[in-house]
XYZ file of C-alpha atoms in Angstrom:
240
model
C 79.450 46.564 245.159
C 76.615 49.143 245.267
C 76.187 51.584 242.669
C 77.103 54.363 245.115
C 79.829 53.585 247.530
C 81.322 55.790 250.084
C 84.695 55.001 252.220
C 86.010 57.028 254.986
C 89.697 57.367 255.396
C 91.136 57.922 258.779
C 94.616 57.583 260.175
C 96.620 56.959 263.470
C 97.707 60.447 263.569
C 98.317 63.563 261.470
C 101.108 63.614 258.751
C 100.990 59.985 258.473
C 99.833 59.582 254.713
C 96.033 59.823 254.847
C 96.338 61.940 251.780
C 98.714 59.966 249.720
C 97.005 56.773 250.662
C 93.544 58.132 249.642
C 94.738 59.261 246.265
C 96.192 55.917 245.562
C 92.638 54.567 246.382
C 91.077 56.883 244.112
C 93.494 55.982 241.196
C 92.804 52.207 241.746
C 89.046 52.579 241.483
C 89.643 54.931 238.351
C 91.724 52.456 236.804
C 88.986 49.900 237.205
C 86.726 52.042 235.055
C 84.500 53.770 237.814
C 83.871 57.421 238.279
C 85.713 58.458 241.485
C 86.123 61.589 243.603
C 88.023 62.327 246.879
C 86.467 64.734 249.457
C 88.216 66.456 252.228
C 85.293 67.951 254.097
C 87.449 69.505 256.807
C 90.971 70.914 255.887
C 93.618 73.299 257.510
C 96.700 74.855 256.328
C 96.140 76.892 253.291
C 98.738 79.052 251.235
C 98.102 81.888 248.949
C 99.110 81.236 245.396
C 98.359 84.146 243.338
C 94.794 85.035 244.122
C 93.785 81.688 245.592
C 94.224 80.065 248.867
C 95.135 76.281 248.077
C 95.575 73.153 250.052
C 97.984 70.414 249.073
C 95.788 67.485 250.321
C 92.815 68.979 248.384
C 94.845 69.381 245.349
C 96.324 65.848 245.463
C 92.643 64.431 245.876
C 91.185 66.573 242.944
C 94.122 65.494 240.750
C 93.643 61.882 241.389
C 89.806 61.982 240.782
C 88.138 61.681 237.611
C 84.855 63.384 238.742
C 84.969 67.078 238.778
C 82.907 68.556 241.767
C 82.405 72.173 243.164
C 85.094 73.167 245.478
C 82.389 73.736 248.370
C 81.541 70.075 247.894
C 85.020 68.757 248.060
C 85.916 70.953 250.949
C 83.320 72.232 253.206
C 85.252 73.815 255.968
C 88.473 75.320 255.244
C 90.935 77.069 257.896
C 93.811 78.845 256.682
C 96.249 78.054 259.659
C 97.462 74.384 260.072
C 95.558 73.925 263.421
C 93.130 71.290 264.806
C 89.620 71.826 263.302
C 88.180 72.723 266.638
C 90.773 75.369 267.373
C 90.166 76.753 263.581
C 86.536 76.645 264.073
C 87.059 78.683 267.432
C 89.256 81.148 265.875
C 87.056 81.588 262.824
C 83.938 81.826 265.339
C 82.133 79.275 263.513
C 80.663 75.714 264.329
C 81.427 72.729 262.185
C 78.009 71.172 261.205
C 78.023 67.485 260.395
C 74.819 67.643 258.627
C 76.359 70.141 256.210
C 79.142 67.687 255.508
C 76.710 64.752 254.930
C 74.686 66.915 252.550
C 77.903 67.694 250.537
C 78.563 63.829 250.458
C 75.193 63.065 249.178
C 75.428 65.768 246.607
C 78.803 64.187 245.401
C 77.245 60.667 245.291
C 75.141 61.888 242.472
C 77.977 62.223 240.183
C 80.553 59.597 241.319
C 80.104 56.000 241.608
C 82.598 55.682 244.552
C 83.692 58.457 246.934
C 86.666 58.470 249.561
C 85.961 60.753 252.239
C 89.279 61.830 253.984
C 89.054 62.639 257.689
C 91.387 65.217 259.505
C 93.904 64.158 261.952
C 93.074 60.809 263.861
C 89.858 59.163 265.081
C 89.460 61.234 268.030
C 90.385 64.649 266.948
C 87.802 67.203 268.025
C 85.625 68.845 265.592
C 83.263 70.886 268.038
C 84.753 74.048 269.601
C 83.842 75.345 272.964
C 80.512 75.063 274.388
C 79.717 78.664 274.816
C 76.895 77.753 277.419
C 79.489 76.107 279.675
C 82.968 77.083 281.178
C 85.285 77.849 278.597
C 87.481 74.772 279.274
C 84.544 72.402 278.100
C 84.610 71.125 274.709
C 81.403 70.458 272.872
C 80.878 66.905 271.837
C 81.920 65.922 268.425
C 85.029 64.332 266.832
C 86.061 62.826 263.700
C 84.474 59.503 264.932
C 81.272 61.294 265.060
C 81.407 62.196 261.543
C 82.190 58.751 260.354
C 79.376 57.420 262.258
C 77.131 60.074 260.792
C 78.182 59.001 257.415
C 77.655 55.299 258.380
C 80.091 54.077 255.737
C 83.118 51.649 255.684
C 86.350 53.006 257.352
C 90.010 52.444 255.967
C 92.799 53.046 258.496
C 96.018 54.495 257.405
C 99.036 53.485 259.713
C 102.254 55.691 259.354
C 104.957 53.273 259.715
C 107.370 54.444 262.089
C 108.591 53.762 265.689
C 105.496 53.660 268.032
C 103.263 52.798 265.206
C 101.790 49.369 266.817
C 100.389 51.033 269.784
C 98.702 53.902 267.923
C 97.425 51.500 265.193
C 95.986 48.899 267.574
C 94.312 51.454 269.898
C 92.784 53.167 266.687
C 91.738 50.062 265.337
C 90.014 48.775 268.453
C 88.251 52.141 269.197
C 86.942 52.005 265.479
C 85.369 48.664 266.037
C 84.163 49.421 269.491
C 82.457 52.350 268.006
C 80.491 49.956 265.922
C 82.149 50.907 262.556
C 82.949 48.378 259.732
C 86.969 48.594 259.405
C 87.331 47.208 256.083
C 91.095 47.416 255.610
C 94.270 49.500 256.682
C 97.183 50.651 254.659
C 100.804 50.650 255.626
C 102.506 53.978 254.716
C 106.157 54.320 255.042
C 107.003 58.004 256.448
C 110.630 57.787 256.046
C 113.004 56.075 253.526
C 114.005 53.380 256.226
C 112.426 51.826 259.403
C 114.196 49.675 261.925
C 112.358 46.401 261.808
C 109.902 47.274 259.397
C 108.862 43.624 258.227
C 108.503 42.496 262.036
C 106.249 45.592 262.664
C 104.117 44.882 259.532
C 103.745 41.168 260.424
C 102.843 42.341 264.151
C 100.169 44.766 262.820
C 98.743 42.257 260.371
C 97.901 40.159 263.374
C 96.627 42.768 265.649
C 94.672 44.949 263.338
C 91.247 43.088 262.790
C 91.126 43.889 259.168
C 93.079 42.952 255.850
C 96.225 44.836 254.804
C 95.083 46.655 251.697
C 98.541 47.696 250.419
C 102.012 49.063 251.592
C 102.857 52.345 250.311
C 106.620 53.062 249.995
C 108.420 56.102 250.875
C 108.567 58.754 248.049
C 111.047 61.659 248.183
C 109.609 63.105 244.708
C 106.198 64.474 244.867
C 105.716 63.228 241.127
C 106.185 59.566 241.920
C 103.841 59.950 244.861
C 101.190 61.263 242.446
C 101.580 58.820 239.824
C 101.777 55.493 242.109
C 99.215 52.952 241.441
C 98.366 49.748 243.093
C 95.549 47.320 242.607
C 93.132 47.758 245.618
C 89.939 47.582 244.133
C 89.526 43.755 243.946
C 90.701 43.419 247.546
C 87.901 46.178 248.711
C 85.266 44.604 246.567
C 85.955 41.214 248.366
C 85.717 42.446 251.910
């Protein structure tokens, strides 16, 4: 492994466990004795607690990390409402600049041995808002995959284990590979206490996704359990 390593974590959809999976990855590398930090460059859905606007995903990544970074490095673009980033950017009348995110990642690399950069939504979620030079219905180019390609780092796919996950997972994995990215592994995250035919679905996904299964993440009803769960992932990623 290089002294400075960055992984990009994406998912098959929103609310499928990207953050909890990223937090587990961070803790695995921390346990291996490395300086590790998690970044969420684009986040939406903040709540006011006291005088601060807080986001649960960012809190989870920060708690799991053992490297302290300025908030503006951990999260470059923050949108208060839980909406898609291109909508949040439109409503805030701003543009998401990928170069600004890349600069934040470069600054974080100076303090950490390993970084996990969590995406937003799925692989094709738009980041750019409306192209003001054209009709209002036209979206400017740029999505989560564009950011991952700009960073040019290995990709980890989080699959929410639920009905319909096979189609979503296979299509997303295929697109990641077709986009020329290095898919180094995937995570099976249980989004509910039980899933019909879980093992059969897991077996099918293991055969169809062109990357190794890094770990399975059980369903946690309790936040404390979720935040303390640790699994040995570091050796598997090192071997990829």
